[in-house]
Coordinates of C-alpha atoms in Angstrom, one line a residue:
X1220 CA 0.0 0.0 0.0
X1221 CA 1.2 3.5 -0.8
X1222 CA 2.5 5.4 2.2
X1223 CA 1.0 8.6 0.9
X1224 CA -2.7 8.9 1.5
X1225 CA -4.7 10.6 -1.2
X1226 CA -6.8 13.6 -0.4
X1227 CA -10.4 12.8 0.4
X1228 CA -12.7 13.6 -2.6
X1229 CA -16.4 13.5 -3.2
X1230 CA -17.9 10.4 -4.7
X1231 CA -19.4 11.5 -8.0
X1232 CA -19.9 9.3 -11.2
X1233 CA -16.6 9.4 -12.9
X1234 CA -17.9 10.9 -16.2
X1235 CA -19.8 13.6 -14.4
X1236 CA -16.8 14.4 -12.2
X1237 CA -14.5 14.7 -15.2
X1238 CA -16.8 17.1 -16.9
X1239 CA -17.2 19.2 -13.8
X1240 CA -13.4 19.4 -13.3
X1241 CA -13.1 21.2 -16.6
X1242 CA -14.6 24.1 -14.8
X1243 CA -11.4 24.7 -12.7
X1244 CA -8.0 25.5 -14.0
X1245 CA -5.4 25.5 -11.2
X1246 CA -1.8 26.6 -11.9
X1247 CA 1.0 24.1 -12.4
X1248 CA -1.4 21.2 -12.9
X1249 CA -2.4 21.1 -9.2
X1250 CA -5.3 18.9 -8.2
X1251 CA -8.4 20.6 -6.9
X1252 CA -9.1 20.0 -3.2
X1253 CA -12.4 18.7 -1.7
X1254 CA -14.0 22.1 -1.5
X1255 CA -13.0 23.1 -5.1
X1256 CA -14.3 19.8 -6.4
X1257 CA -17.6 20.4 -4.7
X1258 CA -17.9 23.9 -6.0
X1259 CA -17.3 23.1 -9.6
X1260 CA -19.6 20.0 -9.3
X1261 CA -22.4 22.3 -8.2
X1262 CA -21.7 24.7 -11.0
X1263 CA -21.7 21.9 -13.5
X1264 CA -25.0 20.6 -12.1
X1265 CA -26.5 24.1 -12.5
X1266 CA -25.3 24.2 -16.1
X1267 CA -26.6 20.8 -17.1
X1268 CA -29.9 21.4 -15.4
X1269 CA -30.5 24.3 -17.8
X1270 CA -31.0 27.0 -15.2
X1271 CA -27.8 28.8 -16.1
X1272 CA -26.6 26.7 -19.1
X1273 CA -25.8 29.6 -21.4
X1274 CA -24.3 31.8 -18.7
X1275 CA -22.0 29.1 -17.2
X1276 CA -21.0 27.3 -20.4
X1277 CA -17.6 29.0 -20.9
X1278 CA -16.9 30.0 -17.3
X1279 CA -14.4 28.3 -15.0
X1280 CA -12.7 29.1 -11.7
X1281 CA -9.1 29.2 -10.5
X1282 CA -9.5 28.2 -6.9
X1283 CA -11.8 28.3 -3.8
X1284 CA -11.2 28.9 -0.2
X1285 CA -13.2 28.5 3.0
X1286 CA -12.8 31.3 5.6
X1287 CA -13.8 31.3 9.2
X1288 CA -15.9 34.4 9.8
X1289 CA -16.5 34.1 13.6
X1290 CA -19.3 32.5 15.6
X1291 CA -18.6 29.1 14.1
X1292 CA -19.7 30.4 10.6
X1293 CA -17.8 30.0 7.4
X1294 CA -17.7 31.7 4.0
X1295 CA -16.6 30.4 0.6
X1296 CA -14.4 32.6 -1.6
X1297 CA -14.3 31.6 -5.3
X1298 CA -11.4 33.1 -7.3
X1299 CA -12.1 33.6 -11.0
X1300 CA -10.0 34.8 -13.9
X1301 CA -10.1 38.6 -14.2
X1302 CA -11.0 38.4 -17.8
X1303 CA -14.2 36.4 -17.0
X1304 CA -15.4 38.7 -14.2
X1305 CA -17.8 40.6 -16.4
X1306 CA -19.3 37.3 -17.6
X1307 CA -19.7 36.2 -14.0
X1308 CA -21.5 39.4 -13.2
X1309 CA -24.2 38.6 -15.8
X1310 CA -25.3 35.6 -13.7
X1311 CA -23.6 36.2 -10.3
X1312 CA -26.7 37.0 -8.3
X1313 CA -28.4 33.8 -9.3
X1314 CA -25.3 31.7 -9.2
X1315 CA -24.4 32.9 -5.7
X1316 CA -28.0 32.3 -4.5
X1317 CA -28.0 28.7 -5.8
X1318 CA -24.5 27.9 -4.4
X1319 CA -25.5 29.3 -0.9
X1320 CA -28.4 26.9 -0.9
X1321 CA -26.1 24.0 -1.7
X1322 CA -23.5 24.9 0.9
X1323 CA -25.9 25.2 3.9
X1324 CA -26.3 28.9 3.9
X1325 CA -22.5 29.7 3.9
X1326 CA -22.0 33.1 2.2
X1327 CA -20.4 32.8 -1.2
X1328 CA -18.2 35.5 -2.7
X1329 CA -16.7 35.7 -6.2
X1330 CA -13.5 37.6 -6.5
X1331 CA -11.3 38.1 -9.6
X1332 CA -7.7 37.0 -9.3
X1333 CA -5.4 40.0 -9.7
X1334 CA -1.6 40.4 -9.7
X1335 CA 0.0 43.1 -7.6
X1336 CA 3.1 44.5 -9.0
X1337 CA 5.6 46.0 -6.5
X1338 CA 7.2 49.4 -6.6
X1339 CA 10.4 47.8 -8.0
X1340 CA 8.5 46.9 -11.2
X1341 CA 9.6 50.2 -12.9
X1342 CA 13.2 49.5 -12.2
X1343 CA 13.3 46.1 -13.8
X1344 CA 15.2 46.0 -17.1
X1345 CA 12.7 43.5 -18.5
X1346 CA 9.7 45.8 -18.2
X1347 CA 8.9 48.7 -20.6
X1348 CA 6.9 51.6 -19.3
X1349 CA 5.6 52.5 -15.9
X1350 CA 3.8 50.1 -13.5
X1351 CA 0.1 49.8 -14.6
X1352 CA -2.1 51.6 -12.0
X1353 CA -4.5 48.6 -12.0
X1354 CA -1.7 46.4 -10.6
X1355 CA -0.9 48.6 -7.6
X1356 CA -1.6 47.4 -4.1
X1357 CA -4.1 50.2 -3.5
X1358 CA -6.0 49.6 -6.7
X1359 CA -6.2 45.9 -6.2
X1360 CA -7.5 46.3 -2.7
X1361 CA -10.1 48.7 -3.9
X1362 CA -11.1 46.3 -6.6
X1363 CA -11.5 43.5 -4.0
X1364 CA -13.9 45.7 -2.1
X1365 CA -16.1 46.1 -5.2
X1366 CA -15.9 42.4 -5.9
X1367 CA -17.0 41.5 -2.4
X1368 CA -20.2 43.5 -2.4
X1369 CA -21.2 43.1 -6.0
X1370 CA -23.9 43.7 -7.3
X1371 CA -24.4 46.3 -4.5
X1372 CA -22.6 49.5 -5.3
X1373 CA -20.2 51.4 -3.0
X1374 CA -21.5 54.9 -2.6
X1375 CA -18.9 56.4 -0.3
X1376 CA -15.7 55.7 1.8
X1377 CA -14.5 57.3 4.9
X1378 CA -11.3 56.7 7.0
X1379 CA -11.6 56.8 10.7
X1380 CA -8.5 57.2 13.0
X1381 CA -8.4 55.2 16.2
X1382 CA -6.9 56.4 19.5
X1383 CA -3.9 54.1 18.9
X1384 CA -3.2 55.8 15.6
X1385 CA -4.4 53.0 13.4
X1386 CA -6.9 53.6 10.7
X1387 CA -10.2 51.9 9.8
X1388 CA -11.9 52.3 6.5
X1389 CA -15.7 52.7 6.5
X1390 CA -17.4 51.7 3.3
X1391 CA -20.9 52.9 2.6
X1392 CA -23.1 50.7 0.5
X1393 CA -26.1 51.6 -1.6
X1394 CA -29.1 51.6 0.8
X1395 CA -31.5 50.2 -1.8
X1396 CA -29.8 46.7 -1.2
X1397 CA -29.9 47.0 2.6
X1398 CA -32.6 44.3 3.1
X1399 CA -30.7 41.7 1.0
X1400 CA -27.1 42.5 2.0
X1401 CA -27.4 43.5 5.7
X1402 CA -26.8 40.0 6.9
X1403 CA -23.5 39.8 5.0
X1404 CA -21.8 42.9 6.4
X1405 CA -19.7 41.1 9.0
X1406 CA -18.8 38.5 6.4
X1407 CA -17.5 41.2 4.1
X1408 CA -15.3 42.6 6.9
X1409 CA -13.9 39.2 7.9
X1410 CA -13.1 38.2 4.3
X1411 CA -11.5 41.6 3.4
X1412 CA -9.3 41.4 6.5
X1413 CA -8.3 37.9 5.6
X1414 CA -7.4 38.8 2.1
X1415 CA -5.7 42.2 2.7
X1416 CA -4.9 42.3 6.4
X1417 CA -6.8 45.6 6.5
X1418 CA -9.7 46.5 8.7
X1419 CA -12.9 47.8 7.1
X1420 CA -16.4 48.4 8.3
X1421 CA -19.3 48.1 5.9
X1422 CA -22.5 50.0 6.6
X1423 CA -25.3 51.9 5.0
X1424 CA -25.6 55.7 5.0
X1425 CA -27.7 57.1 7.8
X1426 CA -30.6 59.2 6.3
X1427 CA -31.0 62.5 7.9
X1428 CA -34.5 63.3 9.1

């Protein structure tokens, strides 16, 4: 018997599993883990069921992670190619709703995979031209904020300074989505902190009487 024990995987019919695994493209030929296998299987099921067949036909993911968000709850982060983000947006509301049903109410977020280029990029002899603004740390972190709350729009940002000198970003969301998004505000904060190591508070503007 082999000394190395294979990772536990879900038991799906082999032909169905192979078709589902086409919906994930991991770097360097890495094998998807149990969570990723489950995510792409559910996406494949939605596609063959016809509910989102046209929308999901050419879409795939890069990876998926499960993040603890406090109180024993978990969230699932699905990373997708940046070039497919707009295509995901066309069906994201329905896709996320269906996936959250399948994963026992765990909040599901879809985030584009972006590459951050350091300040030394300009000094490299291999590169021509300045560092693209879309690849800076600040821009990528701002883009993650927008991905997290999509399709809700960000209507304002404020920076609050704490007594210890640290800063906390307040992100104001469109109040028209308050009923549907309010239960996810803490999840947004936990996930953003996990991905960027920055604190952020999500809230809705307080209407003045």
